[in-house]
Short mmCIF file of N, CA and C and ligand atoms in Angstrom, two decimals:
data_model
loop_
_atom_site.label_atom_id
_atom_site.label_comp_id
_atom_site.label_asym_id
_atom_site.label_seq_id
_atom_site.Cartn_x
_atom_site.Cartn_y
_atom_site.Cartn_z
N UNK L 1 100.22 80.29 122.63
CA UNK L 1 100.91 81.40 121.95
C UNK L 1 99.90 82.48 121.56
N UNK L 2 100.51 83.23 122.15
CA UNK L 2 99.46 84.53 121.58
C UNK L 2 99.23 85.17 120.04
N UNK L 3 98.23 86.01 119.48
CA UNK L 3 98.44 86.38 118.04
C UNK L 3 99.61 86.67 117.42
N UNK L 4 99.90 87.72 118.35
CA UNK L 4 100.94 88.54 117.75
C UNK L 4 102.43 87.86 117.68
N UNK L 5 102.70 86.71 118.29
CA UNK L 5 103.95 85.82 118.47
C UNK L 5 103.60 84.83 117.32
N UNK L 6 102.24 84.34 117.16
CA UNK L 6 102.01 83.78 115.90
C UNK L 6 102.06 84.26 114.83
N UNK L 7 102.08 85.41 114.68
CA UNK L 7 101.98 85.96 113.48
C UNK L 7 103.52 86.34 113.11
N UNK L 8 104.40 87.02 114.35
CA UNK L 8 105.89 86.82 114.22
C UNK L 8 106.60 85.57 113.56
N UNK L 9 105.89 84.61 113.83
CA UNK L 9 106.23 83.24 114.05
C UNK L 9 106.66 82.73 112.47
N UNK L 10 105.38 82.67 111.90
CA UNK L 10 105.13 82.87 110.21
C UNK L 10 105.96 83.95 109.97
N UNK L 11 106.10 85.13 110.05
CA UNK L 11 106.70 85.69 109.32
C UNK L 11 107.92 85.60 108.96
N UNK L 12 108.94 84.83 110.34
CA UNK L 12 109.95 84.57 109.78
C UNK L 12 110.34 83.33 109.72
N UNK L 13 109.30 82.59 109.30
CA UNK L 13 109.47 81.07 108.58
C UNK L 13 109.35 81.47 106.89
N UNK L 14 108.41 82.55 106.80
CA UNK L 14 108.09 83.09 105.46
C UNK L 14 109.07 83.50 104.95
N UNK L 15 110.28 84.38 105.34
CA UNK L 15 110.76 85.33 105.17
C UNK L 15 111.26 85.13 103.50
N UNK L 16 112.05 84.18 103.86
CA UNK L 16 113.09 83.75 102.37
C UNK L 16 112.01 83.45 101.32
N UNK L 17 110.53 82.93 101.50
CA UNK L 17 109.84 82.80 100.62
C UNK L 17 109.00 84.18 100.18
N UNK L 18 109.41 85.01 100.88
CA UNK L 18 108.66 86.38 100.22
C UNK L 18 109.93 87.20 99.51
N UNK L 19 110.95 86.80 99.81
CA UNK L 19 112.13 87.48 99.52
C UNK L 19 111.97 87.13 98.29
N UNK L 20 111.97 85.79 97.96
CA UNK L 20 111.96 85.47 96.78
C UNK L 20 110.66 86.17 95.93
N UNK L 21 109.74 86.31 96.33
CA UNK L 21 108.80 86.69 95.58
C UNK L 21 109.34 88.16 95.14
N UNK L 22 109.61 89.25 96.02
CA UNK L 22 110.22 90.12 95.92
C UNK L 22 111.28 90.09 94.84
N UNK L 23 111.84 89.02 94.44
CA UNK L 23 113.03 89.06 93.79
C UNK L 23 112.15 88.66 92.07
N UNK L 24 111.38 87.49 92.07
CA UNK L 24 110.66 88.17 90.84
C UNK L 24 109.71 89.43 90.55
N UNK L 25 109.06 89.44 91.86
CA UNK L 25 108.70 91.23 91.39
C UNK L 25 109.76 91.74 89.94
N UNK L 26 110.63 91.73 91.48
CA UNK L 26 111.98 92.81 90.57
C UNK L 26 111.95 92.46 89.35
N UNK L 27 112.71 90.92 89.05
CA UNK L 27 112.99 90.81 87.79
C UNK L 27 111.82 90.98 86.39
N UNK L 28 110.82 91.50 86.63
CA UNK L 28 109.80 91.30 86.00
C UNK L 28 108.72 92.64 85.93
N UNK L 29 109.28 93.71 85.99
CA UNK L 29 108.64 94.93 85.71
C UNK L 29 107.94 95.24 84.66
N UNK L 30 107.03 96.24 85.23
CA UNK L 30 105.43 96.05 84.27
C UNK L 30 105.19 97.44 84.56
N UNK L 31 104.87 98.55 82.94
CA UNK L 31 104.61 99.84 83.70
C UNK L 31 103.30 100.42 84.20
N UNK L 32 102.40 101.47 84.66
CA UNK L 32 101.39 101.31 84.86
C UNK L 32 99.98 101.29 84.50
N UNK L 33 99.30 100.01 84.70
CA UNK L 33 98.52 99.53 84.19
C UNK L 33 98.92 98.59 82.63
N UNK L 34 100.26 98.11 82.85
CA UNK L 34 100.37 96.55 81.74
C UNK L 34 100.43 95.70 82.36
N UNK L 35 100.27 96.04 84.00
CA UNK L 35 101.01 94.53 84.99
C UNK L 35 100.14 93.82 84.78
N UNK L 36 100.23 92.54 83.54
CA UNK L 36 99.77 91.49 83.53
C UNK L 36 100.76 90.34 83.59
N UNK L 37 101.81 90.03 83.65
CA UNK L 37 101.56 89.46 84.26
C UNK L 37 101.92 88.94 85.87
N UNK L 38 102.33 90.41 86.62
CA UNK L 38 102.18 91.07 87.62
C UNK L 38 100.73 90.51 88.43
N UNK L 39 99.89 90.73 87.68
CA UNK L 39 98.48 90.66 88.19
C UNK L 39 98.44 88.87 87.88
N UNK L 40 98.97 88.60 87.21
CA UNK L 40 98.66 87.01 86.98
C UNK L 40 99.14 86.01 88.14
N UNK L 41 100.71 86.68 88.42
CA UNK L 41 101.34 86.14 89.28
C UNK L 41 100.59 85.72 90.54
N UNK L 42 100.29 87.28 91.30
CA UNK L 42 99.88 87.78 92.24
C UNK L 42 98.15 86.62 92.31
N UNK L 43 97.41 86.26 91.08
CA UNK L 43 96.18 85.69 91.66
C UNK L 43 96.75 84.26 91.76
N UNK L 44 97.36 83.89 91.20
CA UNK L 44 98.20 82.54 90.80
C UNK L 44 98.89 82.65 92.52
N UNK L 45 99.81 83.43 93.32
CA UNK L 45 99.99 82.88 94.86
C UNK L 45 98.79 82.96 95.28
N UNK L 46 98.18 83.86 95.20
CA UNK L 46 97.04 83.74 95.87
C UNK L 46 96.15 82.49 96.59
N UNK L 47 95.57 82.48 95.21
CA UNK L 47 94.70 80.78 94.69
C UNK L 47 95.68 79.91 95.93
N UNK L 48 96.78 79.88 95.64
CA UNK L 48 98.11 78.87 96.23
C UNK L 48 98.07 78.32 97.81
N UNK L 49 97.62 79.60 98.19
CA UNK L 49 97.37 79.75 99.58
C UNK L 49 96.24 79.86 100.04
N UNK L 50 95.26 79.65 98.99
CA UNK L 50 94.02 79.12 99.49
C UNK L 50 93.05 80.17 99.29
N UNK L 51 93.07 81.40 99.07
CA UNK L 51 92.28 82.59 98.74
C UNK L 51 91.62 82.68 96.85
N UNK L 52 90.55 83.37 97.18
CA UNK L 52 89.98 83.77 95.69
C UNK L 52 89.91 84.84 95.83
N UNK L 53 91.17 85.19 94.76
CA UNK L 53 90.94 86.62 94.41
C UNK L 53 89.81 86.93 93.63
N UNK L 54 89.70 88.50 93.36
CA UNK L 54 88.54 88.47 92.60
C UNK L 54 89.77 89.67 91.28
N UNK L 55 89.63 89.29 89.87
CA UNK L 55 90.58 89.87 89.46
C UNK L 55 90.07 91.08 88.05
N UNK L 56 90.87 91.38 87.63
CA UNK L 56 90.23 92.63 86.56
C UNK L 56 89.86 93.88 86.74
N UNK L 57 89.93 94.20 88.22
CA UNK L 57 89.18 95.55 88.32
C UNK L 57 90.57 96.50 87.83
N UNK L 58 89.93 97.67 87.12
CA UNK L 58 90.46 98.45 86.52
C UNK L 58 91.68 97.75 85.94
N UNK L 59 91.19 96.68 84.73
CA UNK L 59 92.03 95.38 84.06
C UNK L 59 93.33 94.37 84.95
N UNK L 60 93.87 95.56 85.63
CA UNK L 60 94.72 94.60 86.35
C UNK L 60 94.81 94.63 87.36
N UNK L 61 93.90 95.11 88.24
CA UNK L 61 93.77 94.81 89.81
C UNK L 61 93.57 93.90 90.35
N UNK L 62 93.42 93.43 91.93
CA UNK L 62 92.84 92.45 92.33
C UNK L 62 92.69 93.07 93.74
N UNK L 63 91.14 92.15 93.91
CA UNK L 63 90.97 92.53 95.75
C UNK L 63 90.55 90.92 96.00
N UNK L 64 91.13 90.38 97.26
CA UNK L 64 91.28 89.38 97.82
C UNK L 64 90.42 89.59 99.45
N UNK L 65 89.35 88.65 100.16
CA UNK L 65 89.04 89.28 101.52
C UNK L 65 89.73 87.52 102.17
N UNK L 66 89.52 88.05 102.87
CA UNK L 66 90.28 86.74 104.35
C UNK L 66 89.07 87.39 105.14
N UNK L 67 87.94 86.27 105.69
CA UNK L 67 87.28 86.35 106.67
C UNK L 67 87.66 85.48 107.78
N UNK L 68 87.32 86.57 109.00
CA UNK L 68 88.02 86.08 109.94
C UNK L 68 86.39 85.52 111.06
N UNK L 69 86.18 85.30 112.06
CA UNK L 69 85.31 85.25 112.94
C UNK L 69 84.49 86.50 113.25
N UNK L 70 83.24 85.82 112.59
CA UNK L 70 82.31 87.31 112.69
C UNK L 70 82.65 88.07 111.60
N UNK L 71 82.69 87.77 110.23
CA UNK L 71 83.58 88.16 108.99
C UNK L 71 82.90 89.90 109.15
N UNK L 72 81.28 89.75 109.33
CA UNK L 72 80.81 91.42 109.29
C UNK L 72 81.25 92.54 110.35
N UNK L 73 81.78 91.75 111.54
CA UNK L 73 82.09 92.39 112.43
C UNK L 73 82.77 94.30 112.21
N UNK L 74 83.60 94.00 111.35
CA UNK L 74 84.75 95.24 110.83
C UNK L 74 85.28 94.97 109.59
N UNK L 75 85.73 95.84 108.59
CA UNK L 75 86.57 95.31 107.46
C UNK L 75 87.51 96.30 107.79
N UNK L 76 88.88 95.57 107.28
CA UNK L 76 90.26 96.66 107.46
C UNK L 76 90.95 96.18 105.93
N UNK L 77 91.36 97.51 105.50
CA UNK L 77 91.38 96.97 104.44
C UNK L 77 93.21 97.74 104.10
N UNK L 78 94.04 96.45 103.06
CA UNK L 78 95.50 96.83 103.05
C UNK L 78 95.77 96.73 101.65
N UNK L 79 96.37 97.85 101.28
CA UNK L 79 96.59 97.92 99.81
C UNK L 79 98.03 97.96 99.59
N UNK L 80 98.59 97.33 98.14
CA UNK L 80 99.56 97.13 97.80
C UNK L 80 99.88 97.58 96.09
N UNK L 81 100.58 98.88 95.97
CA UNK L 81 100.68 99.04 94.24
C UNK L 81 101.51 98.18 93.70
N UNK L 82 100.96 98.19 92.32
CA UNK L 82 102.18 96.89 91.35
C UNK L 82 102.90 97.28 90.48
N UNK L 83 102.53 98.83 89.97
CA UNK L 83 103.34 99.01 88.93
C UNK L 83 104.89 99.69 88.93
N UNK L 84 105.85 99.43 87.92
CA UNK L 84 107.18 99.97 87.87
C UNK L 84 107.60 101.21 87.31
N UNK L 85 108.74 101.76 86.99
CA UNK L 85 109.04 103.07 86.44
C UNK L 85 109.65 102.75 84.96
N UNK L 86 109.58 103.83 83.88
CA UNK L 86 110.35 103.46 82.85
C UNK L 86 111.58 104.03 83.17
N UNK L 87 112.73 103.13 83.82
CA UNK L 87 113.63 103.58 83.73
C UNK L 87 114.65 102.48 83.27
N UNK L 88 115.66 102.77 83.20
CA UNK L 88 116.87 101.81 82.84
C UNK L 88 117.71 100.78 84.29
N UNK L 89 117.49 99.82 84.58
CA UNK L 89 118.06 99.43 85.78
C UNK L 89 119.50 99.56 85.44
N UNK L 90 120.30 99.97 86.50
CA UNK L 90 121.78 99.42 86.30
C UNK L 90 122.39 98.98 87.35
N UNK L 91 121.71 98.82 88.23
CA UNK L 91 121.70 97.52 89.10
C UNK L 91 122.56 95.93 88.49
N UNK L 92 123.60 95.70 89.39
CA UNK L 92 124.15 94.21 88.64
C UNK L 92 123.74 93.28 89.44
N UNK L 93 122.15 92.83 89.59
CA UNK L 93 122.18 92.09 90.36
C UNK L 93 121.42 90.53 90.15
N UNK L 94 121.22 89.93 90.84
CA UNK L 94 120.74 88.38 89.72
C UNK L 94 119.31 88.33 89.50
N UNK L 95 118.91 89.03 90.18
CA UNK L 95 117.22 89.53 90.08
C UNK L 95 116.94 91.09 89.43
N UNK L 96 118.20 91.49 88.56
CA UNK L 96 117.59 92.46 87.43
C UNK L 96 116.76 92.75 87.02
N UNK L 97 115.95 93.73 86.42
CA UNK L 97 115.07 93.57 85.78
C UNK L 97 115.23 92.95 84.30
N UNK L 98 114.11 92.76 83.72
CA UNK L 98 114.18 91.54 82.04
C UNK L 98 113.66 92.09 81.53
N UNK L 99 112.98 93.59 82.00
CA UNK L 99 112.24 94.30 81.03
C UNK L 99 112.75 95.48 80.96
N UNK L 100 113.97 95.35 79.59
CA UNK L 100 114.93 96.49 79.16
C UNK L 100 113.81 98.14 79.56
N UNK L 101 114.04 98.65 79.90
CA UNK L 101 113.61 100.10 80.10
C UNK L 101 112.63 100.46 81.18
N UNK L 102 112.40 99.18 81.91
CA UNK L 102 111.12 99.40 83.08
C UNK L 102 112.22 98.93 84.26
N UNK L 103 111.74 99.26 85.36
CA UNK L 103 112.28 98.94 86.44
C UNK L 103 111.69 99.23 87.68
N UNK L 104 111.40 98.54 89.02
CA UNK L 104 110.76 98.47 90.50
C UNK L 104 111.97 99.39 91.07
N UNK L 105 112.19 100.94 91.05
CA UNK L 105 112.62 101.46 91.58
C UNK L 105 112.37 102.57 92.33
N UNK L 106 110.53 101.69 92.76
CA UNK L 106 110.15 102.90 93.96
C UNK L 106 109.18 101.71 94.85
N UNK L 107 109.84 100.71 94.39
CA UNK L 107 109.34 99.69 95.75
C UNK L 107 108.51 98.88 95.39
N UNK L 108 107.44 98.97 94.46
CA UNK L 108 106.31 98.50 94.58
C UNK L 108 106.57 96.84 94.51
N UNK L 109 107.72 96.58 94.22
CA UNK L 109 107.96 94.63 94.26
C UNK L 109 107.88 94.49 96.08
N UNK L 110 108.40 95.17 96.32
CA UNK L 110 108.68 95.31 97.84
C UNK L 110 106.90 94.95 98.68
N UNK L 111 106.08 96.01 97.85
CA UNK L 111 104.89 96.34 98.68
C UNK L 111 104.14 95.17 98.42
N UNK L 112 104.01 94.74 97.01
CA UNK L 112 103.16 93.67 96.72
C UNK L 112 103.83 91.89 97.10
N UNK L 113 105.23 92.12 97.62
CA UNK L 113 105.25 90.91 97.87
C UNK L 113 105.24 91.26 99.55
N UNK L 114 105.09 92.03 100.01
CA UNK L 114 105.23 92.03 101.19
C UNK L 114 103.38 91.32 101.94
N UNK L 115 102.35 92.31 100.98
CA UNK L 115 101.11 92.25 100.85
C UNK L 115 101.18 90.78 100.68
N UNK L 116 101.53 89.90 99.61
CA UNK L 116 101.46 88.63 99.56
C UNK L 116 101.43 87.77 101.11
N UNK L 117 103.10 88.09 101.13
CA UNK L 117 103.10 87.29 102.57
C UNK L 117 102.28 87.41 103.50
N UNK L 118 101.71 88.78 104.08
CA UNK L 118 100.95 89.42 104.95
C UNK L 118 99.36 88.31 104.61
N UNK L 119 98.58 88.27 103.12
CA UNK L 119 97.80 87.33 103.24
C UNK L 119 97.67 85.70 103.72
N UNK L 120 99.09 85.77 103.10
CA UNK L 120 99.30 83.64 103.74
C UNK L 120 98.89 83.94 105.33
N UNK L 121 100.10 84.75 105.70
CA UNK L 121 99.67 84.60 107.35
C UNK L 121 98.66 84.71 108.18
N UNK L 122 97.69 85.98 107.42
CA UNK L 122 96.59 86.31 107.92
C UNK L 122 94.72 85.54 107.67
N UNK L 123 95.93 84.72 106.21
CA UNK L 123 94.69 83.88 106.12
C UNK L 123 94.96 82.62 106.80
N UNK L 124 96.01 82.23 107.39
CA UNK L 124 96.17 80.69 108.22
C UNK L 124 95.60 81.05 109.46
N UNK L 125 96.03 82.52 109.62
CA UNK L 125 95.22 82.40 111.05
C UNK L 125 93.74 83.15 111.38
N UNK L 126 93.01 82.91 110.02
CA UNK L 126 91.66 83.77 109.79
C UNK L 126 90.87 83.84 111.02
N UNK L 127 90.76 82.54 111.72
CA UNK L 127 90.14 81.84 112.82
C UNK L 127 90.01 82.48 114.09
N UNK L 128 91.39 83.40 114.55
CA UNK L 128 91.68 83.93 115.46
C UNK L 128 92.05 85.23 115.34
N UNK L 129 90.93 85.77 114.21
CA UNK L 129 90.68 87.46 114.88
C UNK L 129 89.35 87.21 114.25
N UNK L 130 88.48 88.46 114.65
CA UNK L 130 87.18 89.03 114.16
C UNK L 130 87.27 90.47 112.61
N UNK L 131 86.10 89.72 111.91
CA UNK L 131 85.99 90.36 110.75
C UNK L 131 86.94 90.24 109.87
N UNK L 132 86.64 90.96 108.93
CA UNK L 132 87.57 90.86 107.21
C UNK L 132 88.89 92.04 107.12
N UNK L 133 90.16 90.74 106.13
CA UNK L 133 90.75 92.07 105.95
C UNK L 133 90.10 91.62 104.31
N UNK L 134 90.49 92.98 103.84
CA UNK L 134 90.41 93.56 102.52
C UNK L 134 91.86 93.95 101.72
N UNK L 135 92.08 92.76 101.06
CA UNK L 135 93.68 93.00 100.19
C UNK L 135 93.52 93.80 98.88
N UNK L 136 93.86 94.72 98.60
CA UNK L 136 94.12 95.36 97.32
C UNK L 136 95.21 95.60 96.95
N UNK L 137 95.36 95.18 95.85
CA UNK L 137 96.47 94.91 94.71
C UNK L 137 95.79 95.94 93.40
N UNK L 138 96.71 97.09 93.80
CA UNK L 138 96.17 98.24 93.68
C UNK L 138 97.28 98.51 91.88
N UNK L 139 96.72 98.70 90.65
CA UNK L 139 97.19 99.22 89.26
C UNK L 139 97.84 100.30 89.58
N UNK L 140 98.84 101.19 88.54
CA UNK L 140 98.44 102.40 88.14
C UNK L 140 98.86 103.16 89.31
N UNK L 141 99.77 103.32 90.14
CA UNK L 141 100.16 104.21 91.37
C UNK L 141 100.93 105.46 91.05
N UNK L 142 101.60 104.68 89.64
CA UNK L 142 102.53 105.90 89.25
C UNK L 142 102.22 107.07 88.51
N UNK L 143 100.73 106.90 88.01
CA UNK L 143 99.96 107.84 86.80
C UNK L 143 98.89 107.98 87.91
N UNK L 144 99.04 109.38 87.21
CA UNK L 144 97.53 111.10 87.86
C UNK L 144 96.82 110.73 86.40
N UNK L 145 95.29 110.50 86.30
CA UNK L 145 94.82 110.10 87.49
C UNK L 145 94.99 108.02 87.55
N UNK L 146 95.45 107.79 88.66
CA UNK L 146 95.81 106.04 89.01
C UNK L 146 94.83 104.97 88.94
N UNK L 147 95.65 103.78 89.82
CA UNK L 147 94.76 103.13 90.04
C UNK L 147 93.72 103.21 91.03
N UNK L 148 94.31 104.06 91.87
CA UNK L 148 93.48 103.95 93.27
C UNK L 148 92.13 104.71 93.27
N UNK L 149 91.54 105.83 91.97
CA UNK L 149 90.68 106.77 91.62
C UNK L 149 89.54 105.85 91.45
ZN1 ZN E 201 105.59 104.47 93.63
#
């Protein structure tokens, strides 16, 4: 099987398990720069799947590497923001948000659990590509100046 059918492969064995992650994202909004425990979560799958994050930068960041063969070869590096909006959800849905006045209504549950899954897969199959990726789990997307500065 080739990479790219392997990597299909996982993804939709993953699927329902990132969905779910996605779905506490949601329920669990954090505005920018309080995502703790956003950032807790996120080193907590991490660890899970076998990676060390490295955590705290700009208090609630995290960058995670997956070395692959020839780790110096190249670094590519994929970032994911965590924080939510203060807004009011009125969404009726079972993965609401729990944090009366904040709400994931510009994706970022979306990005960071997507980023999640994207590491399981890329770190099971570290073996079979060359060089590092570089995961960032990026604070602060929604505030000038952010996390990403
Ligand atoms: Zn945004």
């Amino acid at each position: 099987m080739d990479l790219i059918t392997k990597i299909k492969t996982l993804a939709k064995d993953q699927s329902a398990k990132i969905l779910a992650m996605r779905h506490h994202l949601h329920s669990q909004p954090e505005l920018s720069f309080q995502e703790f425990e956003t950032s807790k979560y996120v080193a907590e799958t991490l660890r899970s799947f076998g990676l060390q994050p490295q955590t705290g930068i700009a208090n609630t960041g995290l960058v995670a590497l997956i070395e692959g063969r020839n780790p110096s070869a190249k670094v590519i590096a994929l970032r994911a923001d965590m924080d939510a909006l203060p807004i009011v959800e009125a969404n009726d849905v079972p993965y609401k948000s729990k944090n009366p006045g904040v709400m994931h209504a510009c994706g970022h549950d979306v990005h960071t659990s997507s980023l999640l899954g994207t590491a399981n897969i890329l770190y099971q199959l570290r073996h079979e590509f060359e060089g590092t990726v570089k995961l960032i789990f990026q604070p602060g997307e929604e505030k000038a100046p952010g996390g990403a500065s």
